[in-house]
Short mmCIF file of C-alpha atoms in Angstrom, two decimals:
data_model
loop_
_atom_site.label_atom_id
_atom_site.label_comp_id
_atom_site.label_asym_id
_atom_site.label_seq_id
_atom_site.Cartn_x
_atom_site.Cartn_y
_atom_site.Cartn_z
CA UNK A 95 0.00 0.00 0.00
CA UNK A 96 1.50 3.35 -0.68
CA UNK A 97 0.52 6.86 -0.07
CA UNK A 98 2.26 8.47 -3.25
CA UNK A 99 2.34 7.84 -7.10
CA UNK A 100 4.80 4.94 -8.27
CA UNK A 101 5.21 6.83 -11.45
CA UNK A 102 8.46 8.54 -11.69
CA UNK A 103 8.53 12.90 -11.25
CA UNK A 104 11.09 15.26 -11.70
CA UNK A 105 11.77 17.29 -8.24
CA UNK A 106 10.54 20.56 -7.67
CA UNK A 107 11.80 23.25 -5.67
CA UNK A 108 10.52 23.52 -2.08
CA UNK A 109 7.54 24.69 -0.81
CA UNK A 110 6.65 28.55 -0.86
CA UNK A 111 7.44 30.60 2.54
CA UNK A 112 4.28 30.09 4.44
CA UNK A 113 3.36 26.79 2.92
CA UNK A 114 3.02 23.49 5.28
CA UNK A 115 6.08 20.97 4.02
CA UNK A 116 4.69 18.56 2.10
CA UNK A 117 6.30 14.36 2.48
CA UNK A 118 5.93 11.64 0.10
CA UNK A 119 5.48 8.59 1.40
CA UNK A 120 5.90 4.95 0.04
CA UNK A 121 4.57 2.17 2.27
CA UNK A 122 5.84 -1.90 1.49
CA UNK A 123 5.39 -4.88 2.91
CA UNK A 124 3.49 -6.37 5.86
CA UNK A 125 0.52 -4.85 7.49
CA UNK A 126 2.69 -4.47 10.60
CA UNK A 127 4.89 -2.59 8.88
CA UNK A 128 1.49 -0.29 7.28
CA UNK A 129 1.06 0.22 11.06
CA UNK A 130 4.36 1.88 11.58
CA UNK A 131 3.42 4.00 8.46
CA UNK A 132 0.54 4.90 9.99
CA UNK A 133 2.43 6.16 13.28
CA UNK A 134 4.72 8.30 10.99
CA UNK A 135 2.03 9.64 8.79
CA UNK A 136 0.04 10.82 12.30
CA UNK A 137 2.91 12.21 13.71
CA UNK A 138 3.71 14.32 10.93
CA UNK A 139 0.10 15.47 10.70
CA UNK A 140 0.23 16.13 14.10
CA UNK A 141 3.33 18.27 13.46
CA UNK A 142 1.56 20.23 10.88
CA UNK A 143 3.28 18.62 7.99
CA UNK A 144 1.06 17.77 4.86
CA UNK A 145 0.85 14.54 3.08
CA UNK A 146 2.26 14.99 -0.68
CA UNK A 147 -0.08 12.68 -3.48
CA UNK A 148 2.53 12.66 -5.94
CA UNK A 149 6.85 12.75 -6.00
CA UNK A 150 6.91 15.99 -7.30
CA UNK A 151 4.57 18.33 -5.12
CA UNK A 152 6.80 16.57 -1.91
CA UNK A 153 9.87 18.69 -0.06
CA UNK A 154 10.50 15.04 0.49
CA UNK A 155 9.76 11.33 0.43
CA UNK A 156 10.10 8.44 3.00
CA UNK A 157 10.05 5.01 1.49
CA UNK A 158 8.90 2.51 4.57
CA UNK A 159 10.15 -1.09 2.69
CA UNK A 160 10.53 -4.52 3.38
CA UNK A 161 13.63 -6.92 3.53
CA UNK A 162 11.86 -10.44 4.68
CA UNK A 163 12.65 -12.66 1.46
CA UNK A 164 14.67 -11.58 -1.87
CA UNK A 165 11.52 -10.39 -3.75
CA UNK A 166 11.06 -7.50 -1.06
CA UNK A 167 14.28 -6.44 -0.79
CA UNK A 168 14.44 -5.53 -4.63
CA UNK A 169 11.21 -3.92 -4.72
CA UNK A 170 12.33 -1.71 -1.40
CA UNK A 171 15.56 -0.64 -3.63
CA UNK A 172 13.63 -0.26 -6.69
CA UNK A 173 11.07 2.16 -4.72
CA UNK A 174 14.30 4.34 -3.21
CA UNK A 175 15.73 4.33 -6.56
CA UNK A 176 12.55 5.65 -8.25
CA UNK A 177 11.81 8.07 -5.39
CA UNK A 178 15.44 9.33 -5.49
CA UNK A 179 15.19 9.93 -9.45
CA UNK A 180 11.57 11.38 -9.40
CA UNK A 181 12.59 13.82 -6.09
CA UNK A 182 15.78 13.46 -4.58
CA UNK A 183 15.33 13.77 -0.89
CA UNK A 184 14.21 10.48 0.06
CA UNK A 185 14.51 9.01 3.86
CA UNK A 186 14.53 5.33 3.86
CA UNK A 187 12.89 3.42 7.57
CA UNK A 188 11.50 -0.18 7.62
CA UNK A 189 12.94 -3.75 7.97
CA UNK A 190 15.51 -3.58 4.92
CA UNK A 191 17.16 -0.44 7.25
CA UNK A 192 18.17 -2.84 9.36
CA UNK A 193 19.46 -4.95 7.14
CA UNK A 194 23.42 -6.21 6.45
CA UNK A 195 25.15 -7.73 3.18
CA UNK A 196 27.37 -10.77 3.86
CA UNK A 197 30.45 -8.23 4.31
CA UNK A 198 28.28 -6.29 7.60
CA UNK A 199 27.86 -3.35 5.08
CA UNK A 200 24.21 -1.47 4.83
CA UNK A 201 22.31 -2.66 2.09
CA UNK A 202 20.37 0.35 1.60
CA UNK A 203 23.72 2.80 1.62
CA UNK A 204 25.83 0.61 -0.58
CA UNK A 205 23.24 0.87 -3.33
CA UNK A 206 22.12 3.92 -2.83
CA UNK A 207 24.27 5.83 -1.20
CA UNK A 208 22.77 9.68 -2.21
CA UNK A 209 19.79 8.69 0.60
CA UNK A 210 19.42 10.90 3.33
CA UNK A 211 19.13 9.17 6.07
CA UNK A 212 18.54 4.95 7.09
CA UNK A 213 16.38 3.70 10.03
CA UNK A 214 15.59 0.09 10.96
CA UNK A 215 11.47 -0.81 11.59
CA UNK A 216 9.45 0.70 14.07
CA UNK A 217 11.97 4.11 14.32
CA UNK A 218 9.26 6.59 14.78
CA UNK A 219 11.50 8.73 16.98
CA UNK A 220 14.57 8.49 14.43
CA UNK A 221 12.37 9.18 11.28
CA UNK A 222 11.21 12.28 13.05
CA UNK A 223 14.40 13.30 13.84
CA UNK A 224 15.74 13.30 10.06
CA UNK A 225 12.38 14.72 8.67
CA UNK A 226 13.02 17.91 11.21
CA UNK A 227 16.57 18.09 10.53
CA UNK A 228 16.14 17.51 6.60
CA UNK A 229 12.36 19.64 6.60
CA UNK A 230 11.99 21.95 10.05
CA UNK A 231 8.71 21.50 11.49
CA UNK A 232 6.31 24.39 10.93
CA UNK A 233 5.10 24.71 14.56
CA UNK A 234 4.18 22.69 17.52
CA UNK A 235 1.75 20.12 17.27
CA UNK A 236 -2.21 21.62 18.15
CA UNK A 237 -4.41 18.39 18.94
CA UNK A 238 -7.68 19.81 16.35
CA UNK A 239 -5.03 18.77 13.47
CA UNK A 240 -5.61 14.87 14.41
CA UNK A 241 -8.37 12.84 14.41
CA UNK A 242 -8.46 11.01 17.94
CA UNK A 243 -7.98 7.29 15.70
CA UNK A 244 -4.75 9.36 14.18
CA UNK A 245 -3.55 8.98 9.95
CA UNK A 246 -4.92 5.27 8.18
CA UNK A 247 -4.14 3.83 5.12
CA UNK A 248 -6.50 1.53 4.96
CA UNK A 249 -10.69 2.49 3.76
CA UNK A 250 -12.58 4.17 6.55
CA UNK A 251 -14.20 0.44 7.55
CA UNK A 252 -11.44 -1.44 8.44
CA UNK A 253 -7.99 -1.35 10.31
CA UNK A 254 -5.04 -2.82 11.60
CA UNK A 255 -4.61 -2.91 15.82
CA UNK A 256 -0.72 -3.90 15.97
CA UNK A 257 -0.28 -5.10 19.96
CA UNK A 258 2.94 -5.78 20.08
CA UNK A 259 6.50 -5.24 18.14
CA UNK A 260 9.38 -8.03 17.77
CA UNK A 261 9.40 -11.85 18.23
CA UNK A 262 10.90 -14.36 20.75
CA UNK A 263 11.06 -17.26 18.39
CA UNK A 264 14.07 -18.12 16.45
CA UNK A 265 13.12 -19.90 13.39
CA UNK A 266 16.03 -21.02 11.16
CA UNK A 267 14.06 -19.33 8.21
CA UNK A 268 13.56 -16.35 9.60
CA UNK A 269 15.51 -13.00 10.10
CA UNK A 270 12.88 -10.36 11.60
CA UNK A 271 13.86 -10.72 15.38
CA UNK A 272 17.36 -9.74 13.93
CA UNK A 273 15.28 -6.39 12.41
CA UNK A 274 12.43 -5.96 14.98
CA UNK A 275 13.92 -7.46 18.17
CA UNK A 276 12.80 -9.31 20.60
CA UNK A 277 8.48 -9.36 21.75
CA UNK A 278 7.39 -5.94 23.50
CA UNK A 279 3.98 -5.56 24.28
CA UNK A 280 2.27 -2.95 23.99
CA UNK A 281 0.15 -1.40 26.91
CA UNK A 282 -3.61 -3.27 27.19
CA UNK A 283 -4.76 0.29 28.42
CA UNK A 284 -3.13 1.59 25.26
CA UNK A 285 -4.35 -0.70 23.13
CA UNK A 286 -8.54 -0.28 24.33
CA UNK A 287 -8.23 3.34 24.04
CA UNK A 288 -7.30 2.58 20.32
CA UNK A 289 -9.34 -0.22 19.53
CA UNK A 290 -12.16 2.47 20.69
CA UNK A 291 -11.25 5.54 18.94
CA UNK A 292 -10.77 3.50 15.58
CA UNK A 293 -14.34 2.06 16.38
CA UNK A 294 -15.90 5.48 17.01
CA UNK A 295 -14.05 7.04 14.02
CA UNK A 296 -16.46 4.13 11.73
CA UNK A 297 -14.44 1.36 11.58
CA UNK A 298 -16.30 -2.13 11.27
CA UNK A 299 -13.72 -4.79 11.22
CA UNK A 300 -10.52 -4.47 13.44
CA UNK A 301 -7.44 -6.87 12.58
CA UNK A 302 -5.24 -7.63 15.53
CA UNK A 303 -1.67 -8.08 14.28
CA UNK A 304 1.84 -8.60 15.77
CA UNK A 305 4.71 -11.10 14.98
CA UNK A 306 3.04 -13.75 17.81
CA UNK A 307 -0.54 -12.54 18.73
CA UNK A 308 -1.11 -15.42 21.05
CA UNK A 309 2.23 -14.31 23.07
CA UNK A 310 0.74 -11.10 23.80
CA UNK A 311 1.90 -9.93 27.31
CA UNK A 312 4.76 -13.01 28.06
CA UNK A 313 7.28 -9.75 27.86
CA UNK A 314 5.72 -8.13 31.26
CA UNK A 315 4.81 -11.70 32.90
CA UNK A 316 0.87 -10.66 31.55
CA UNK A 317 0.91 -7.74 34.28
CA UNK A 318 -2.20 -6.24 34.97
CA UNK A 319 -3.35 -2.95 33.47
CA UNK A 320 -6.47 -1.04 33.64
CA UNK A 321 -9.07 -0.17 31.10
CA UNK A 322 -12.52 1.70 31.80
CA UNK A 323 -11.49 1.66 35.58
CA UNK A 324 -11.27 -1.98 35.79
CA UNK A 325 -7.71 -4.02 35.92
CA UNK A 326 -7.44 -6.22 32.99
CA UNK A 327 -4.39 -8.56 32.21
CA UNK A 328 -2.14 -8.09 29.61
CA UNK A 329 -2.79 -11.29 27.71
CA UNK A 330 -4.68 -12.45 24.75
CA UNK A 331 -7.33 -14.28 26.21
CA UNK A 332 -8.17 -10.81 27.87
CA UNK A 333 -7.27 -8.57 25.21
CA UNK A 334 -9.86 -10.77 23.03
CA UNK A 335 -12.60 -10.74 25.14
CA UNK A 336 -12.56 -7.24 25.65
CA UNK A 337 -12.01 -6.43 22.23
CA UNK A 338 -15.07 -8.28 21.33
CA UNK A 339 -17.16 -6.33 23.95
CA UNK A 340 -16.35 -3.48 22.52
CA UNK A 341 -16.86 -4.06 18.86
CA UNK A 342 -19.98 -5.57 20.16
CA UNK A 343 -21.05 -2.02 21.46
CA UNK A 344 -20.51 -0.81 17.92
CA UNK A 345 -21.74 -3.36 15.84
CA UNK A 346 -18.28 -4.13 14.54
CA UNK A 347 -15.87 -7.21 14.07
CA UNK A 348 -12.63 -8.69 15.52
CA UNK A 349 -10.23 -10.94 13.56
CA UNK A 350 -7.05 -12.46 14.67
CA UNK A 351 -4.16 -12.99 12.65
CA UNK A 352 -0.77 -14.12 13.12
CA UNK A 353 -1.79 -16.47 16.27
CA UNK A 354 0.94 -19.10 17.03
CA UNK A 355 -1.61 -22.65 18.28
CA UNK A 356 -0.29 -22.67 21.93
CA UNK A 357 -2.83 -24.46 24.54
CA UNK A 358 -3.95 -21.12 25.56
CA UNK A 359 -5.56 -20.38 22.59
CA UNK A 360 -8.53 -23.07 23.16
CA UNK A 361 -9.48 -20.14 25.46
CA UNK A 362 -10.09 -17.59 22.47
CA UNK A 363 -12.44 -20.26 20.57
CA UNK A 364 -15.76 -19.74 23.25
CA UNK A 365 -15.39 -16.01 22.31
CA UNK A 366 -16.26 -16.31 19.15
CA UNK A 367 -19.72 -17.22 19.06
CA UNK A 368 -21.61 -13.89 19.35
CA UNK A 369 -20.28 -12.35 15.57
CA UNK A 370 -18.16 -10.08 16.98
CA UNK A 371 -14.55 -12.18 17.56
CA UNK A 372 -15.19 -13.48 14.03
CA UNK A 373 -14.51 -17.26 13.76
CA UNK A 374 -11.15 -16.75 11.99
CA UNK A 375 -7.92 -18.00 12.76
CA UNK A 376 -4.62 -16.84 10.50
CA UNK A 377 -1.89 -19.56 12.20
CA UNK A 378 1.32 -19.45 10.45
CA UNK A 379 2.21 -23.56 10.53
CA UNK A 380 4.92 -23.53 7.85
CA UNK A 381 5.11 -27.52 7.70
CA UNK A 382 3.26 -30.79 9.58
CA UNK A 383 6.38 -33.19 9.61
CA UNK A 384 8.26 -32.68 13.47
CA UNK A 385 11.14 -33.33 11.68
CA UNK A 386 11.21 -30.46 9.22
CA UNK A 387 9.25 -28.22 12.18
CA UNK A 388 12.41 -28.75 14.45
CA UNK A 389 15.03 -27.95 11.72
CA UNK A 390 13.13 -24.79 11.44
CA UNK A 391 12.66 -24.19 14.76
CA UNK A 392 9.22 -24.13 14.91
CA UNK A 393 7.41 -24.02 18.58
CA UNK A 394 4.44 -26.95 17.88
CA UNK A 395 4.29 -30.03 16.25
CA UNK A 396 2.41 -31.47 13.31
CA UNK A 397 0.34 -33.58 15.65
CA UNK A 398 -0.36 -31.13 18.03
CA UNK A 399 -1.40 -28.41 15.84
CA UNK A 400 -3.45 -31.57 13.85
CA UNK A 401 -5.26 -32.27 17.18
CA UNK A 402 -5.70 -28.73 17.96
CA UNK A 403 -7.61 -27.94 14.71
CA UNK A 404 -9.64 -30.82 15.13
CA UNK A 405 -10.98 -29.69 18.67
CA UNK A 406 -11.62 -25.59 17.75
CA UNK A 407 -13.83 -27.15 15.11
CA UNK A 408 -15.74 -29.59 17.46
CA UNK A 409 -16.07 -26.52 19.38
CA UNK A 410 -17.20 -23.84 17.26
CA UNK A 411 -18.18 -25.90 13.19
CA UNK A 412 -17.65 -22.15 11.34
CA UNK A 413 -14.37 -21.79 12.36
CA UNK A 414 -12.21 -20.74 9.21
CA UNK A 415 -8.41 -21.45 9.45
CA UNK A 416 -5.79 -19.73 7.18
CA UNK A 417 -2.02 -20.51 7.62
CA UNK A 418 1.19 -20.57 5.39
CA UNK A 419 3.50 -23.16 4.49
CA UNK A 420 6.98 -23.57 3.29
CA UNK A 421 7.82 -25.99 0.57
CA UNK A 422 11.47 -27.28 -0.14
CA UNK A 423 12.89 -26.49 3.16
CA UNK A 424 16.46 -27.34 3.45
CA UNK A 425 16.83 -31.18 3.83
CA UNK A 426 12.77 -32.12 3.58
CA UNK A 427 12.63 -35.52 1.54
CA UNK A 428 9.54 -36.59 -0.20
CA UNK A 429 8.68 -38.44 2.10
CA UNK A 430 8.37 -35.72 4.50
CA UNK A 431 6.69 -33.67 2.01
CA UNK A 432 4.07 -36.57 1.12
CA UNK A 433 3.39 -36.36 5.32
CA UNK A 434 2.24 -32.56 4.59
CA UNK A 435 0.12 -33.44 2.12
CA UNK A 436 -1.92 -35.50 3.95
CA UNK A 437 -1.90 -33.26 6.93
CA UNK A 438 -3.62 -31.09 4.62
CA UNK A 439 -6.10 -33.43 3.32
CA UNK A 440 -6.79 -33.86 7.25
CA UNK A 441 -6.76 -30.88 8.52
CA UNK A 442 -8.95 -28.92 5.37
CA UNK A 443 -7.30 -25.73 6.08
CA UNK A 444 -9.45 -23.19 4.46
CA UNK A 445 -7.68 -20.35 3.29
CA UNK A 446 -3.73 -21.67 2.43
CA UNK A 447 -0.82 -19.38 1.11
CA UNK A 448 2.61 -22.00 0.07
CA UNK A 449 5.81 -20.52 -0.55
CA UNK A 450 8.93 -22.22 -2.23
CA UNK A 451 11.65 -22.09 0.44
CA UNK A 452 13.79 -18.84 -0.42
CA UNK A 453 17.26 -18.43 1.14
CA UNK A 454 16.99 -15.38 3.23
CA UNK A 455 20.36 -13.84 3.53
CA UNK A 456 21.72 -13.99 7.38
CA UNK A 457 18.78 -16.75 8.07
CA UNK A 458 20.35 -19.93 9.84
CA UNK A 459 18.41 -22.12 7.22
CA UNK A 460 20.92 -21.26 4.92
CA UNK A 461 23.52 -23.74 6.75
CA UNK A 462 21.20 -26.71 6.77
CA UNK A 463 22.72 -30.09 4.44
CA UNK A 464 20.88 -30.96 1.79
CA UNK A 465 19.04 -28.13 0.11
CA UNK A 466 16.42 -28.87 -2.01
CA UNK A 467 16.97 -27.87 -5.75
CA UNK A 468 15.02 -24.61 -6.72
CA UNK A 469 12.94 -26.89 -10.05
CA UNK A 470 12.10 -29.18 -6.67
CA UNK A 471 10.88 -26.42 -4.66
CA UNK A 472 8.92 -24.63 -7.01
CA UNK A 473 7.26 -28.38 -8.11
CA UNK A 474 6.25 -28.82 -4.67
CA UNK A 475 4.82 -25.46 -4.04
CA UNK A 476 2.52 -26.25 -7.51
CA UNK A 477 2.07 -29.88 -5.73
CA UNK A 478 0.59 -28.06 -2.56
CA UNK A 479 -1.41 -25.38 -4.14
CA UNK A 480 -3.40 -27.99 -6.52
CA UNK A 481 -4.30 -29.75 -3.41
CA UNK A 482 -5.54 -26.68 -1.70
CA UNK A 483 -7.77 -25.73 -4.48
CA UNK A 484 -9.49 -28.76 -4.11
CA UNK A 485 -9.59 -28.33 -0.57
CA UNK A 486 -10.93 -24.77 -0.98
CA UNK A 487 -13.49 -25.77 -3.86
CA UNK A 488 -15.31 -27.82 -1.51
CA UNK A 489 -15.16 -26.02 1.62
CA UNK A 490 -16.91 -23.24 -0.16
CA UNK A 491 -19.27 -25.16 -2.28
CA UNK A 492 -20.37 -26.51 1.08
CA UNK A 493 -21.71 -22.52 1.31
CA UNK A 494 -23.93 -22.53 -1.82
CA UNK A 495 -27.32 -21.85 -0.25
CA UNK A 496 -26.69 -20.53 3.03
CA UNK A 497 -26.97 -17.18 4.15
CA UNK A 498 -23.89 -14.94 5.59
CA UNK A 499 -23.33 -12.04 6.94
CA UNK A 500 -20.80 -9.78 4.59
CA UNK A 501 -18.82 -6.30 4.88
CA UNK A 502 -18.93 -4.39 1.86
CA UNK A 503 -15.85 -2.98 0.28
CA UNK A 504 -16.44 -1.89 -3.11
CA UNK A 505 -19.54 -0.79 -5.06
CA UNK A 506 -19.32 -2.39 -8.75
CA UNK A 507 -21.90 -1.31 -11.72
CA UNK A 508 -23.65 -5.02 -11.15
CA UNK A 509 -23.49 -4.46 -6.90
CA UNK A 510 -20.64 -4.85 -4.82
CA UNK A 511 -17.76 -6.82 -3.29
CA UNK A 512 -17.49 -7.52 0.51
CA UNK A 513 -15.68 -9.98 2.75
CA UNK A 514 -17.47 -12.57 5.05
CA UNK A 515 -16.08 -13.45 8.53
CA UNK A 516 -14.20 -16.48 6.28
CA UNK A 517 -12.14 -13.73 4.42
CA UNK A 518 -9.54 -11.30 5.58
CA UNK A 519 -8.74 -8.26 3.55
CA UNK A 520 -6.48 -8.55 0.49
CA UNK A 521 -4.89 -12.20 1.35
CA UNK A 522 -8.46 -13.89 1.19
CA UNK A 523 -11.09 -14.40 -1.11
CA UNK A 524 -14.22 -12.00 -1.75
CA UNK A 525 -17.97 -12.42 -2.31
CA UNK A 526 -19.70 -10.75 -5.07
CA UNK A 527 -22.95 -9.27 -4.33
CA UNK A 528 -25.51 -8.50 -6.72
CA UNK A 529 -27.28 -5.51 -6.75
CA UNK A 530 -30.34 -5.69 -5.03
CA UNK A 531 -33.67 -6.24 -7.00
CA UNK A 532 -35.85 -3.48 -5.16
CA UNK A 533 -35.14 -0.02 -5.84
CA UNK A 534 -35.25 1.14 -2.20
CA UNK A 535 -32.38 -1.04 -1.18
CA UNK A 536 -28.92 0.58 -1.32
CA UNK A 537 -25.32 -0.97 -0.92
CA UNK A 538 -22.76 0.95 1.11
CA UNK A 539 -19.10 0.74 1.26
CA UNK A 540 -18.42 -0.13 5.03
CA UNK A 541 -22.07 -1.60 5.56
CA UNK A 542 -22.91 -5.10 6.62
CA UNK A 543 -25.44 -6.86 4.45
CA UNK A 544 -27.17 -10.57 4.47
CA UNK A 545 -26.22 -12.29 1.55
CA UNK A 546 -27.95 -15.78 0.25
CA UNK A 547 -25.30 -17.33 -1.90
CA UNK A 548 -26.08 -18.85 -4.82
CA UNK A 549 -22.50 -20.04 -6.91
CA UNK A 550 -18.59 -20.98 -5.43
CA UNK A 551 -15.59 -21.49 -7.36
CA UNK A 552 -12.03 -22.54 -5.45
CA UNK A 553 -11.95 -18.80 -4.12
CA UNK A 554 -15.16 -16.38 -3.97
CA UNK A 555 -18.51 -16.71 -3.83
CA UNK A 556 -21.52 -15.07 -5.35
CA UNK A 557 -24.69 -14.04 -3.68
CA UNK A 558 -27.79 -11.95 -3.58
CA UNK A 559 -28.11 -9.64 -0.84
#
């Protein structure tokens, strides 16, 4: 998501005497990463600074990137190099700031060294720092400038609650606690007051992100904080259930991503039987075999997380699971790779992303025997996602003639498209709604509507509302 033009600009001189500073801003990568966007983007407001649309109306441009697998770090450079042709003054944050090359150099400087300035993820204090020293702030910050929810790039329904920053895990794949750090939780208190301004600003659906949702508070031993006058623990069991009385006060949902299948999380399941803590689960599994899980350093088992998935749906039958997998891992056989396949025949996850195993530069993967050969990786990634197709097909045929309840996110010339609780936004799959017969009925972006569906194919469905 991005907040200025991709489409290269010549620079312009700076903005008249008397004219707010105006910064461009690029946003990459994860929605965690949107969220620190966000944070600059309301500071800066806050500060008095405008938002520029386009390279060449900005005094200057911050590029936000990514720098998790190959593919992200060259778009990140590509972005710096474009904003550096189109303007000049670019200041680069995000995880591919924090980033090395195998001689300990910074990747960022060494290929673009005319940048103005580098900072690693979730640097709001450094990328303030630069902007005033690159673009002096106009004046203190006066409050009426802000809406209480603060600067969104997402649409007006929907948003992103990040609770926490960093990650305790070490998975051999995986270089983001080397960028992000260890787990630090954010304050529950903090977090409420939030959750309710976003929800009183019109948001309907609220996404709870972090690198390890269901580790939420471990950092501060789940301490107790305090929200509406009442302690409440810093945990997610907590955090969920208060989250979903709230949304339930505004007639809005909850969904849970990025939640790791510890024991705990059997607790979350009863909550989600009123509409509000959608039945939704996004668990990043990444294999089923324990032997591939422990040479990445995974934290479950196959079995375990088998088991687990298994119960949730004896306990609540609407439950919709969506999780990623690696394919080709360093020293996975077929035979282990056969095991995932029937995990996945087992377990019917509904909403699957695979990815061919990429070496990640400084990962400890990368020193594993036996890597798999790229034609072998990419085979078994096509292997997986064939399977899940036919997984998916049936799951949602299974929906043809029932009636759910869907968010609208688009009005089209034959309706609209929306989301049911089944579908997250962008990474899921959509529902088509057809424009309703009687002239009296209207569809809204950002409105919830009762949809009757009527046709499924392996990833949307089509209804009447």
């Amino acid at each position: 998501m991005q907040e200025i033009s991709r489409i290269p600009k010549t620079a312009t001189a700076a903005a008249p005497a008397g004219a707010a500073p105006k910064v461009g801003f690029v946003s990459l990568g994860c929605p965690k990463a949107l969220v620190d966007s966000e944070n600059i983007l309301t500071q800066l407001r806050a500060e008095g600074y405008e938002t520029a649309k386009s390279y060449e109306g900005a005094d200057l441009v911050i590029v936000n990137t990514c720098g998790f697998i190959d593919a992200a770090v060259q778009e990140s450079l590509d972005a710096i190099g474009e904003a550096l042709a189109a303007n000049g003054k670019v200041i680069v944050t995000g995880c591919l700031g924090a980033k090395k090359d195998a001689a300990g150099d910074d990747m960022i400087k060494k290929v673009h060294p005319k940048v103005l300035a580098v900072t690693g993820p979730h640097a709001l204090g450094e990328v303030m720092a630069e902007v005033h020293h690159h673009l002096p702030k106009p004046h203190e910050p006066f409050l009426d400038l802000l809406p209480p929810q603060g600067v969104k790039l997402t649409p007006k329904h929907y948003a992103y609650l990040k609770i926490s920053e960093g990650c305790n895990h070490r998975c051999s794949f995986c270089i983001i606690p080397s960028m992000r750090g260890d787990l630090v939780s954010r304050p529950i208190g903090e977090l409420m007051l939030e959750a309710e301004n976003l929800f009183k600003s019109g948001v309907k659906e609220l996404l709870v992100i972090s690198q390890d949702t269901s580790a939420y508070g471990v950092d501060v031993k789940f301490r107790s904080g305090f929200w509406n006058g009442r302690p409440i623990k810093t945990h997610m069991t907590q955090l969920t259930e208060a989250l979903g009385q709230l949304a339930k006060q505004y007639g809005a949902w909850v969904r849970l991503h990025y939640v790791y299948p510890y024991p705990h999380v059997d607790q979350v399941i009863p909550l989600m039987g009123d509409g509000h803590v959608l039945p939704y689960l996004d668990i990043p599994m990444q294999h089923a075999h324990p032997d591939v899980l422990k040479r990445m350093k995974r934290p479950a088992s196959g079995e375990k997380n088998l088991d687990r998935i298994l119960a949730w749906r004896a306990m609540n039958p609407d439950l919709t699971i969506r999780s990623t997998f690696i394919a080709g891992f360093p020293g996975e056989t077929e035979a282990e790779f056969e095991y995932l396949l029937d995990f996945l025949k087992e377990a019917q996850i509904d909403r699957l992303g695979c990815f061919a195993y990429s070496p990640v530069e400084g990962a400890t993967a990368n020193l594993l025997d036996n890597p798999v050969p790229e034609e072998v990786r990419e085979e078994r990634r096509g292997r997986v996602m064939l399977l899940q197709e036919e997984i998916s097909r049936q799951r949602l045929q299974a929906k043809v003639g029932k009636t759910v309840r869907v968010l609208i996110d688009e009005l089209t010339p034959s309706g609209a498209v929306g989301r049911s609780a089944a579908d997250a936004p962008e990474i899921d799959g959509v529902v088509y709604v057809k424009k309703p017969y009687e002239p009296h009925k209207k569809l809204a972006v950002g409105q919830f509507v009762d949809v009757e569906i009527t046709r499924a194919d392996a990833h949307d469905l089509w209804g009447d509302s």
